[in-house]
PDB file of C-alpha atoms in Angstrom:
ATOM      1  CA  MET D   1      76.445  91.027  93.817  1.00 49.00           C
ATOM      2  CA  THR D   2      77.609  91.398  97.528  1.00 57.00           C
ATOM      3  CA  LEU D   3      77.043  94.843  98.282  1.00 81.00           C
ATOM      4  CA  PHE D   4      80.359  97.375  98.250  1.00 85.00           C
ATOM      5  CA  THR D   5      81.539 100.555  99.307  1.00 89.00           C
ATOM      6  CA  LEU D   6      84.252 102.394  98.838  1.00 92.00           C
ATOM      7  CA  ARG D   7      85.044 105.417 100.240  1.00 93.00           C
ATOM      8  CA  PRO D   8      87.838 108.440 101.895  1.00 95.00           C
ATOM      9  CA  VAL D   9      88.955 107.312 105.824  1.00 93.00           C
ATOM     10  CA  THR D  10      88.695 109.951 107.896  1.00 92.00           C
ATOM     11  CA  PRO D  11      90.454 109.899 111.062  1.00 91.00           C
ATOM     12  CA  SER D  12      88.259 107.244 112.156  1.00 92.00           C
ATOM     13  CA  ASP D  13      88.836 104.680 110.834  1.00 93.00           C
ATOM     14  CA  ARG D  14      92.691 104.665 110.737  1.00 90.00           C
ATOM     15  CA  ALA D  15      92.457 101.821 113.284  1.00 88.00           C
ATOM     16  CA  VAL D  16      90.566 100.248 110.737  1.00 88.00           C
ATOM     17  CA  ILE D  17      93.707 100.792 108.115  1.00 89.00           C
ATOM     18  CA  GLU D  18      96.062 100.050 110.222  1.00 86.00           C
ATOM     19  CA  ARG D  19      95.281  96.851 110.561  1.00 87.00           C
ATOM     20  CA  LEU D  20      94.268  96.350 106.855  1.00 87.00           C
ATOM     21  CA  TRP D  21      98.280  97.452 106.725  1.00 78.00           C
ATOM     22  CA  LEU D  22      99.708  94.988 109.005  1.00 76.00           C
ATOM     23  CA  MET D  23      98.150  92.383 106.943  1.00 75.00           C
ATOM     24  CA  PHE D  24      99.425  94.206 103.459  1.00 72.00           C
ATOM     25  CA  ARG D  25     103.268  94.328 104.717  1.00 69.00           C
ATOM     26  CA  HIS D  26     102.252  90.778 106.047  1.00 63.00           C
ATOM     27  CA  ASP D  27     101.537  89.885 102.419  1.00 67.00           C
ATOM     28  CA  MET D  28     104.149  92.058 100.508  1.00 65.00           C
ATOM     29  CA  SER D  29     107.094  90.983 102.122  1.00 59.00           C
ATOM     30  CA  GLU D  30     106.862  87.951 100.242  1.00 58.00           C
ATOM     31  CA  PHE D  31     108.176  89.646  97.666  1.00 57.00           C
ATOM     32  CA  VAL D  32     110.077  91.928  99.027  1.00 57.00           C
ATOM     33  CA  GLY D  33     111.220  89.964 101.972  1.00 59.00           C
ATOM     34  CA  GLY D  34     112.005  91.858 105.946  1.00 72.00           C
ATOM     35  CA  LEU D  35     110.489  90.565 109.169  1.00 61.00           C
ATOM     36  CA  PRO D  36     108.658  93.040 111.320  1.00 59.00           C
ATOM     37  CA  LEU D  37     109.880  95.223 113.198  1.00 59.00           C
ATOM     38  CA  PRO D  38     110.907  94.177 116.880  1.00 67.00           C
ATOM     39  CA  ASP D  39     107.305  95.611 117.838  1.00 68.00           C
ATOM     40  CA  ALA D  40     105.946  92.945 115.334  1.00 59.00           C
ATOM     41  CA  THR D  41     104.506  96.211 113.109  1.00 61.00           C
ATOM     42  CA  PHE D  42     106.552  96.847 110.274  1.00 58.00           C
ATOM     43  CA  ARG D  43     106.804 100.478 108.776  1.00 66.00           C
ATOM     44  CA  SER D  44     105.061 103.018 108.439  1.00 65.00           C
ATOM     45  CA  ASP D  45     105.587 105.776 106.728  1.00 69.00           C
ATOM     46  CA  ARG D  46     103.278 105.579 103.379  1.00 71.00           C
ATOM     47  CA  LEU D  47      99.768 104.768 105.925  1.00 70.00           C
ATOM     48  CA  GLU D  48     101.916 107.917 107.771  1.00 76.00           C
ATOM     49  CA  SER D  49     101.484 109.840 104.711  1.00 74.00           C
ATOM     50  CA  ALA D  50      98.181 108.954 103.818  1.00 77.00           C
ATOM     51  CA  PHE D  51      96.723 110.434 106.302  1.00 78.00           C
ATOM     52  CA  ALA D  52      98.733 113.339 106.808  1.00 82.00           C
ATOM     53  CA  ASP D  53     100.559 114.857 103.628  1.00 81.00           C
ATOM     54  CA  PRO D  54      98.430 117.724 100.939  1.00 89.00           C
ATOM     55  CA  GLY D  55      98.674 115.625  97.265  1.00 93.00           C
ATOM     56  CA  TRP D  56      98.431 111.395  99.076  1.00 90.00           C
ATOM     57  CA  ALA D  57      94.299 110.436  99.080  1.00 94.00           C
ATOM     58  CA  ALA D  58      92.911 107.157 101.166  1.00 94.00           C
ATOM     59  CA  TYR D  59      89.943 104.840 100.241  1.00 95.00           C
ATOM     60  CA  LEU D  60      89.194 102.599 102.823  1.00 94.00           C
ATOM     61  CA  LEU D  61      86.518  98.864 100.871  1.00 93.00           C
ATOM     62  CA  SER D  62      84.254  97.224 102.623  1.00 90.00           C
ATOM     63  CA  SER D  63      82.137  94.469 101.777  1.00 85.00           C
ATOM     64  CA  GLY D  64      79.004  95.065 103.136  1.00 84.00           C
ATOM     65  CA  ASP D  65      80.171  95.883 106.908  1.00 87.00           C
ATOM     66  CA  ARG D  66      83.243  95.549 106.835  1.00 87.00           C
ATOM     67  CA  PRO D  67      86.742  95.856 105.810  1.00 89.00           C
ATOM     68  CA  ALA D  68      87.609  94.473 103.003  1.00 89.00           C
ATOM     69  CA  GLY D  69      91.092  97.023 102.299  1.00 92.00           C
ATOM     70  CA  PHE D  70      92.304  99.840 101.418  1.00 90.00           C
ATOM     71  CA  ALA D  71      94.248 101.836  98.057  1.00 94.00           C
ATOM     72  CA  PHE D  72      96.574 105.519  98.926  1.00 92.00           C
ATOM     73  CA  VAL D  73      96.912 107.827  95.672  1.00 95.00           C
ATOM     74  CA  ARG D  74     100.113 110.162  96.559  1.00 91.00           C
ATOM     75  CA  GLY D  75     100.950 112.527  93.772  1.00 94.00           C
ATOM     76  CA  LEU D  76      97.830 114.566  93.240  1.00 95.00           C
ATOM     77  CA  ASP D  77      99.173 118.075  94.072  1.00 94.00           C
ATOM     78  CA  GLY D  78     101.630 116.554  90.688  1.00 94.00           C
ATOM     79  CA  PRO D  79     101.277 115.358  86.674  1.00 96.00           C
ATOM     80  CA  VAL D  80     101.460 112.048  87.607  1.00 96.00           C
ATOM     81  CA  ARG D  81      98.845 109.893  90.493  1.00 97.00           C
ATOM     82  CA  ILE D  82     100.295 107.224  91.974  1.00 93.00           C
ATOM     83  CA  LEU D  83      98.172 104.175  93.464  1.00 92.00           C
ATOM     84  CA  ASN D  84     100.618 104.017  96.216  1.00 84.00           C
ATOM     85  CA  SER D  85      99.632 100.811  97.551  1.00 85.00           C
ATOM     86  CA  PHE D  86      96.175  98.966  97.263  1.00 90.00           C
ATOM     87  CA  PHE D  87      95.270  95.621  99.179  1.00 86.00           C
ATOM     88  CA  VAL D  88      91.919  93.550  99.235  1.00 84.00           C
ATOM     89  CA  VAL D  89      92.011  90.804 102.300  1.00 85.00           C
ATOM     90  CA  ARG D  90      92.687  87.127 100.795  1.00 72.00           C
ATOM     91  CA  GLY D  91      88.444  86.528 101.478  1.00 68.00           C
ATOM     92  CA  ALA D  92      87.830  88.811  99.281  1.00 63.00           C
ATOM     93  CA  ARG D  93      90.055  88.826  96.780  1.00 63.00           C
ATOM     94  CA  ARG D  94      89.036  87.287  92.950  1.00 74.00           C
ATOM     95  CA  SER D  95      85.851  87.936  94.544  1.00 71.00           C
ATOM     96  CA  GLY D  96      85.383  91.196  91.756  1.00 74.00           C
ATOM     97  CA  LEU D  97      85.647  93.415  94.551  1.00 76.00           C
ATOM     98  CA  GLY D  98      89.708  94.997  93.718  1.00 81.00           C
ATOM     99  CA  LEU D  99      88.053  95.420  90.435  1.00 88.00           C
ATOM    100  CA  ARG D 100      85.697  97.642  91.030  1.00 90.00           C
ATOM    101  CA  ALA D 101      87.682  99.084  93.895  1.00 90.00           C
ATOM    102  CA  VAL D 102      90.310 100.139  91.098  1.00 93.00           C
ATOM    103  CA  LYS D 103      88.318 101.355  88.796  1.00 94.00           C
ATOM    104  CA  GLU D 104      86.544 103.475  90.879  1.00 94.00           C
ATOM    105  CA  VAL D 105      89.661 105.002  92.863  1.00 96.00           C
ATOM    106  CA  ILE D 106      91.044 105.941  89.515  1.00 96.00           C
ATOM    107  CA  ALA D 107      88.237 107.420  87.767  1.00 95.00           C
ATOM    108  CA  ARG D 108      87.545 109.243  91.470  1.00 95.00           C
ATOM    109  CA  HIS D 109      91.387 110.763  90.247  1.00 96.00           C
ATOM    110  CA  PRO D 110      91.535 111.295  86.035  1.00 94.00           C
ATOM    111  CA  GLY D 111      95.344 111.981  84.921  1.00 95.00           C
ATOM    112  CA  ARG D 112      98.072 109.777  84.436  1.00 96.00           C
ATOM    113  CA  TRP D 113      98.933 107.047  86.237  1.00 97.00           C
ATOM    114  CA  GLU D 114     101.602 104.996  87.563  1.00 96.00           C
ATOM    115  CA  ILE D 115     101.515 101.639  89.054  1.00 94.00           C
ATOM    116  CA  ALA D 116     104.629  99.531  90.546  1.00 90.00           C
ATOM    117  CA  PHE D 117     103.938  95.442  91.595  1.00 87.00           C
ATOM    118  CA  GLN D 118     106.895  92.627  91.652  1.00 83.00           C
ATOM    119  CA  ASP D 119     106.710  90.490  89.264  1.00 84.00           C
ATOM    120  CA  ALA D 120     107.062  87.743  90.806  1.00 80.00           C
ATOM    121  CA  ASN D 121     103.200  88.641  92.506  1.00 81.00           C
ATOM    122  CA  THR D 122     102.262  86.825  89.505  1.00 84.00           C
ATOM    123  CA  GLY D 123      98.897  87.343  91.353  1.00 84.00           C
ATOM    124  CA  ALA D 124      99.321  91.114  91.205  1.00 84.00           C
ATOM    125  CA  ALA D 125     100.638  91.648  88.762  1.00 89.00           C
ATOM    126  CA  ALA D 126      98.215  89.410  85.989  1.00 90.00           C
ATOM    127  CA  PHE D 127      95.570  91.750  88.220  1.00 90.00           C
ATOM    128  CA  TRP D 128      97.376  94.856  87.108  1.00 90.00           C
ATOM    129  CA  ARG D 129      98.410  94.491  83.754  1.00 94.00           C
ATOM    130  CA  ARG D 130      94.543  93.191  82.725  1.00 93.00           C
ATOM    131  CA  VAL D 131      93.342  97.227  85.563  1.00 93.00           C
ATOM    132  CA  ALA D 132      95.601  98.544  83.476  1.00 95.00           C
ATOM    133  CA  THR D 133      93.450  96.952  79.517  1.00 94.00           C
ATOM    134  CA  GLU D 134      90.746  97.580  80.978  1.00 92.00           C
ATOM    135  CA  LEU D 135      91.116 101.559  81.067  1.00 93.00           C
ATOM    136  CA  ALA D 136      93.681 102.679  79.024  1.00 94.00           C
ATOM    137  CA  GLY D 137      92.502 100.063  75.878  1.00 93.00           C
ATOM    138  CA  GLU D 138      96.352  98.370  74.681  1.00 94.00           C
ATOM    139  CA  ALA D 139      97.058 102.598  75.404  1.00 95.00           C
ATOM    140  CA  TRP D 140     100.151 101.942  78.105  1.00 97.00           C
ATOM    141  CA  THR D 141     103.089 100.997  79.189  1.00 96.00           C
ATOM    142  CA  GLU D 142     105.571  98.544  81.580  1.00 95.00           C
ATOM    143  CA  GLU D 143     108.901  99.129  82.261  1.00 95.00           C
ATOM    144  CA  HIS D 144     110.934  98.376  85.250  1.00 94.00           C
ATOM    145  CA  ARG D 145     112.705 100.081  87.843  1.00 93.00           C
ATOM    146  CA  PRO D 146     114.860  99.467  89.916  1.00 89.00           C
ATOM    147  CA  VAL D 147     113.634  99.647  94.406  1.00 83.00           C
ATOM    148  CA  PRO D 148     115.064 102.645  95.503  1.00 84.00           C
ATOM    149  CA  GLY D 149     117.715 102.509  98.867  1.00 82.00           C
ATOM    150  CA  ARG D 150     117.022  98.675  97.933  1.00 77.00           C
ATOM    151  CA  PRO D 151     119.385  97.178  95.446  1.00 82.00           C
ATOM    152  CA  ASP D 152     118.526  93.681  97.601  1.00 79.00           C
ATOM    153  CA  VAL D 153     115.217  93.622  95.773  1.00 77.00           C
ATOM    154  CA  PRO D 154     114.461  92.596  92.280  1.00 81.00           C
ATOM    155  CA  PRO D 155     113.206  96.181  89.651  1.00 87.00           C
ATOM    156  CA  ASP D 156     109.198  96.835  90.617  1.00 86.00           C
ATOM    157  CA  VAL D 157     106.830  96.397  87.831  1.00 90.00           C
ATOM    158  CA  TRP D 158     105.609 100.026  86.377  1.00 94.00           C
ATOM    159  CA  ILE D 159     102.609 100.473  84.610  1.00 96.00           C
ATOM    160  CA  SER D 160     101.090 103.970  83.125  1.00 95.00           C
ATOM    161  CA  PHE D 161      98.135 104.615  80.967  1.00 96.00           C
ATOM    162  CA  THR D 162      96.295 107.114  80.579  1.00 95.00           C
ATOM    163  CA  THR D 163      92.417 108.443  82.290  1.00 92.00           C
ATOM    164  CA  ALA D 164      90.086 110.903  81.131  1.00 83.00           C
TER     165      ALA D 164
END
């Protein structure tokens, strides 16, 4: 089994997280549309919030000494935690690292959870339904919600469950 670590990000992780963010946003552009900005970056408001806003937590996932992904959680100062962004690099997918990482993130913040994904992203859809079932059994729900300010894209799928 590959050595895996998940730890809170620090300011010194900023450059690594920014590079991973570009990969994440590139992957997501297939499902939510949009080209990069003129400087070849993508919107980064969630990245900024993960480093600066109260109620947010950011984690770096590593495989051995290599960065393998990240998780951004918001809503820690409210009644519902939201896995705002979750990313595993393609080379580490289907290895079990993502499932182990998300379980650890959720275990660090017990309570009510919501996770969004796109129906068209079939890999993510299967992954998040598996996560919900493994963590909550049959006690989870799924609903479609419009993406705020984006009538041009299909609604997101939101999974909700509670952990102890």
